[in-house]
Amino acid sequence: MKKTFSNRYIFIYSAVLVVVAALILTVVAVSLKPAQEKNQQAETKQMILKTIGIDATRDNAAELYAQNIQEADLKGEPYFTFKGGVIIPLRGTGLWGPIWGYLAFDDGGTVVGAVFDHKGETPGLGGEISTDKFAQRFVGKEMCEEPIRLKKNADKDNPYEVDAISGGTMTSNGVTAMLATAYEKYSDVIPCHEDCEAISALMMEEEEQ
Amino acid sequence: MKNTDLIKLPFSKNNPILVQVLGVCSCLAVTAQLKPAVVMAVSVTVVVALSNLIISLMRNTIPPRIRIIVQLVVVSTLVVLVDQVLKAYMYDVSKQLSVFVGLIITNCIVMGRLEAFAMVQKPWPSLLDGLGNGLGYSVILIVLGFVRELFGSGTLWGYPVVEKLGLYNIGYENNGLMIMPPMALILVGLIIWWHRSRNKDLVEQ
């Protein structure tokens, strides 16, 4: 025999169910929040340290960060400096959600390290931007005159081109747009090799005199 | 049905992907590499088993007219709960998993098993049914992840197998089609073909 339920029962049942579910989730979310935030902050510091070749664990990230990184800002936009260069933050959108990263330049304007991450790009396709293999493609490039672009079959010798991800075109376009935005914002602090050449030329002249 | 069949059948004649044709969407989306495939397989198995158990315990109190909503509330609560705990204590795993959360809630296998089994069966068989179907799904995901990563990217679990074997030096190239979702569909089709040719009674007239 099939049981019948009154409308009253259905309303009360669904109200109680939703309140119970909401209570459980609220309690869990509030009680776990400190641990989650600690993880996120440590991760940001780990990412920044990684661009200058320091592999920090989640535990010693805060300490190494304090030793190696100075925070700075350019007209209200935060960036970072380390001994021998600057690190700029990147913020943008991929295919499914936010993507972000950090790009470290040495004083000569050459990229010494990069790191990218994403909220929800497709694993194995766009999600590949968070791998070391992808980040490694940026090393040796520069953003002196224009932003770095992601391209299919990029020219390895062109300092402004990086190989895009096969199967991750939309995410790759997102990375390109993110780099362009960062270039606009931070072009004043991104070091440039031409400046270096100009400075060294000046120094040479001084020496000759 | 015997309890052992509840675990065994999803591997052969009642496989969720091959026979029930459920959960195909996520199986195309996450199998470009082995690691996300395994993480997805484990998460879905846990969620199917637990939600089957909980819905089975509640089954006599659920008004049929709002049963789908009740099932969804239970499934999504469970998934969000697991995600929150992972974010706090297993941050790295959670980063792999977070992208799949939405996919698990909408995974047809979860809803399918709740509707077809847990709503009318006792808790213990329901738990076994959930485990069995989760594992049956896992097997296909892992096979697909293995084949697609090996031939598409030349790696396994991120380890460069093909490069180490030196096959690139003798002119071998990765198959780019393998990492695209259509190839997963073709592979599933091939597996279903092989599966039906071995189990003739599954072939529709």
XYZ file of N, CA, C and O in Angstrom, chain A residues 3-5 9-10 13-14 17, chain B residues 54-64 66-67 70 119:
92
model
N 1.810 4.853 0.941
C 1.486 5.821 1.989
C 1.141 7.165 1.371
O 1.723 7.548 0.371
N 0.218 7.871 1.968
C -0.046 9.227 1.486
C 0.434 10.218 2.547
O 0.436 9.929 3.737
N 0.850 11.358 2.077
C 1.357 12.385 2.985
C 0.531 13.659 2.795
O 0.232 14.043 1.666
N 2.395 17.854 6.240
C 3.569 17.017 6.507
C 4.707 17.384 5.546
O 5.858 17.552 5.949
N 4.331 17.544 4.273
C 5.357 17.836 3.266
C 6.057 19.157 3.564
O 7.293 19.245 3.527
N 8.166 18.719 6.709
C 9.282 17.827 6.420
C 10.393 18.566 5.672
O 11.559 18.521 6.051
N 9.994 19.306 4.618
C 11.039 19.972 3.831
C 11.681 21.102 4.621
O 12.894 21.305 4.535
N 14.101 19.498 7.068
C 15.250 18.938 6.342
C 16.247 20.033 5.957
O 17.456 19.920 6.186
N 22.013 6.965 3.642
C 21.184 7.957 4.337
C 19.752 7.966 3.782
O 18.781 7.940 4.533
N 19.631 7.951 2.456
C 18.291 7.969 1.856
C 17.524 6.696 2.235
O 16.315 6.736 2.515
N 18.243 5.579 2.289
C 17.577 4.336 2.663
C 17.051 4.418 4.100
O 15.964 3.930 4.401
N 17.827 5.035 4.996
C 17.377 5.199 6.379
C 16.150 6.104 6.446
O 15.272 5.929 7.282
N 16.084 7.097 5.546
C 14.986 8.069 5.582
C 13.799 7.632 4.735
O 12.770 8.306 4.712
N 13.933 6.514 3.986
C 13.006 6.248 2.866
C 11.536 6.231 3.250
O 10.687 6.653 2.475
N 11.224 5.745 4.464
C 9.804 5.646 4.834
C 9.194 6.979 5.235
O 7.974 7.094 5.345
N 10.044 7.988 5.466
C 9.498 9.280 5.884
C 9.413 10.251 4.714
O 8.850 11.326 4.857
N 10.021 9.882 3.560
C 10.097 10.847 2.455
C 8.788 10.870 1.665
O 8.384 9.847 1.125
N 8.128 12.034 1.587
C 6.932 12.127 0.745
C 7.328 11.982 -0.724
O 8.239 12.692 -1.173
N 6.685 11.070 -1.467
C 7.097 10.796 -2.857
C 7.120 12.043 -3.727
O 7.942 12.156 -4.625
N 8.069 15.047 -3.144
C 9.260 15.903 -3.078
C 10.530 15.060 -2.922
O 11.556 15.536 -2.452
N 10.462 13.786 -3.359
C 11.601 12.904 -3.086
C 12.882 13.340 -3.805
O 13.968 13.241 -3.250
N 14.449 16.094 -1.838
C 15.063 15.558 -0.622
C 16.386 14.885 -0.966
O 17.408 15.089 -0.292
N 15.575 4.064 -2.364
C 14.235 4.460 -1.953
C 13.386 3.270 -1.518
O 12.383 3.434 -0.828
